[in-house]
Amino acid sequence: MSFRPLHDRVVVRRLTAEEKTAGGIIIPDTAKEKPMEGEVIAVGPGARNDQGHLVALDVKAGDRILFGKWSGTEVKLDGEELLIMKESDIMGIIDASASKKKAA
């Protein structure tokens, strides 16, 4: 991708929504909610504090994150639908080791 976000902005790819419920019912596309989980694709250099110093972001490319339902701005880059949001819209980073324990 040839896009680099500025300041404290982050480019996120939404993760695909579940096709079935826990009970095995298939959910049609029209009834699916947009997932609030995604993968960070690119991050900006960071925001400036009151003294003018650059403060690096807590997220990095490759992190799985959780964000608000209405967070970010949807854009289409290189034919792919992505979100651009500020770091403050991100609720947290999903720890990979925690999701592996849950699956086991």
XYZ file of C-alpha atoms in Angstrom:
104
model
C 0.000 0.000 0.000
C 1.311 3.465 -0.807
C -0.575 5.337 1.950
C 1.065 6.641 5.120
C -1.222 8.118 7.800
C -0.266 11.384 9.490
C 0.037 12.226 13.189
C -1.865 9.809 15.468
C -3.968 8.198 12.757
C -4.108 4.462 12.132
C -5.196 2.451 9.054
C -7.234 -0.622 10.024
C -8.573 -3.619 8.076
C -11.805 -4.954 9.574
C -11.743 -8.659 10.349
C -14.499 -10.666 8.684
C -17.700 -11.215 10.617
C -18.807 -14.660 11.691
C -20.907 -16.468 9.080
C -22.749 -18.605 11.673
C -24.046 -18.144 15.207
C -22.878 -20.393 18.047
C -25.996 -22.505 17.439
C -25.108 -23.050 13.765
C -27.578 -20.592 12.204
C -26.178 -18.979 9.047
C -26.383 -15.176 9.157
C -27.267 -13.455 5.862
C -25.089 -10.515 4.725
C -27.922 -8.023 5.236
C -28.293 -8.960 8.922
C -24.602 -8.954 9.817
C -23.205 -6.194 11.965
C -19.867 -4.743 10.968
C -17.156 -6.239 13.147
C -15.541 -4.031 15.770
C -12.296 -5.955 15.559
C -9.525 -5.293 13.087
C -5.869 -5.513 12.164
C -3.631 -2.452 12.080
C -2.160 -1.988 8.600
C -0.207 1.272 9.038
C 0.344 3.898 11.743
C 1.396 7.527 11.713
C 4.511 8.812 13.485
C 2.565 9.977 16.553
C 0.988 13.063 18.082
C 2.730 16.085 19.558
C 2.359 16.885 23.258
C 2.055 20.384 24.784
C 5.837 20.837 24.680
C 5.950 19.961 20.973
C 7.646 16.579 21.466
C 6.551 13.647 19.329
C 4.752 10.946 21.346
C 4.859 7.550 19.617
C 1.677 5.474 19.259
C 0.974 2.407 21.413
C -0.210 0.342 18.429
C 1.899 -0.946 15.550
C 1.238 -2.618 12.221
C 0.036 -6.194 12.696
C -1.740 -5.604 16.049
C -5.285 -6.932 16.427
C -7.424 -4.231 17.971
C -10.929 -3.562 19.255
C -12.574 -0.265 18.310
C -15.922 1.485 18.672
C -18.839 0.626 16.411
C -18.903 4.049 14.734
C -15.147 4.736 14.871
C -13.096 5.875 11.932
C -13.722 6.894 8.360
C -14.256 4.234 5.711
C -12.007 4.599 2.663
C -11.174 2.454 -0.346
C -7.435 2.098 -1.032
C -6.115 -0.170 -3.796
C -9.599 -1.690 -4.127
C -9.755 -2.675 -0.435
C -12.154 -1.167 2.113
C -10.219 0.127 5.111
C -10.781 2.404 8.103
C -8.725 5.419 9.078
C -9.109 6.393 12.733
C -7.311 8.231 15.490
C -5.499 6.164 18.078
C -7.916 7.483 20.720
C -10.773 5.609 18.934
C -9.036 2.304 19.667
C -10.271 0.619 22.857
C -7.451 -1.882 23.182
C -5.069 -4.400 21.676
C -6.146 -8.048 21.609
C -3.329 -10.173 23.004
C -2.572 -13.079 20.648
C -1.682 -15.449 23.503
C -5.032 -14.771 25.214
C -7.013 -15.627 22.064
C -5.046 -18.883 21.662
C -5.873 -19.929 25.247
C -9.558 -19.179 24.611
C -9.586 -21.377 21.492
C -7.982 -24.327 23.309
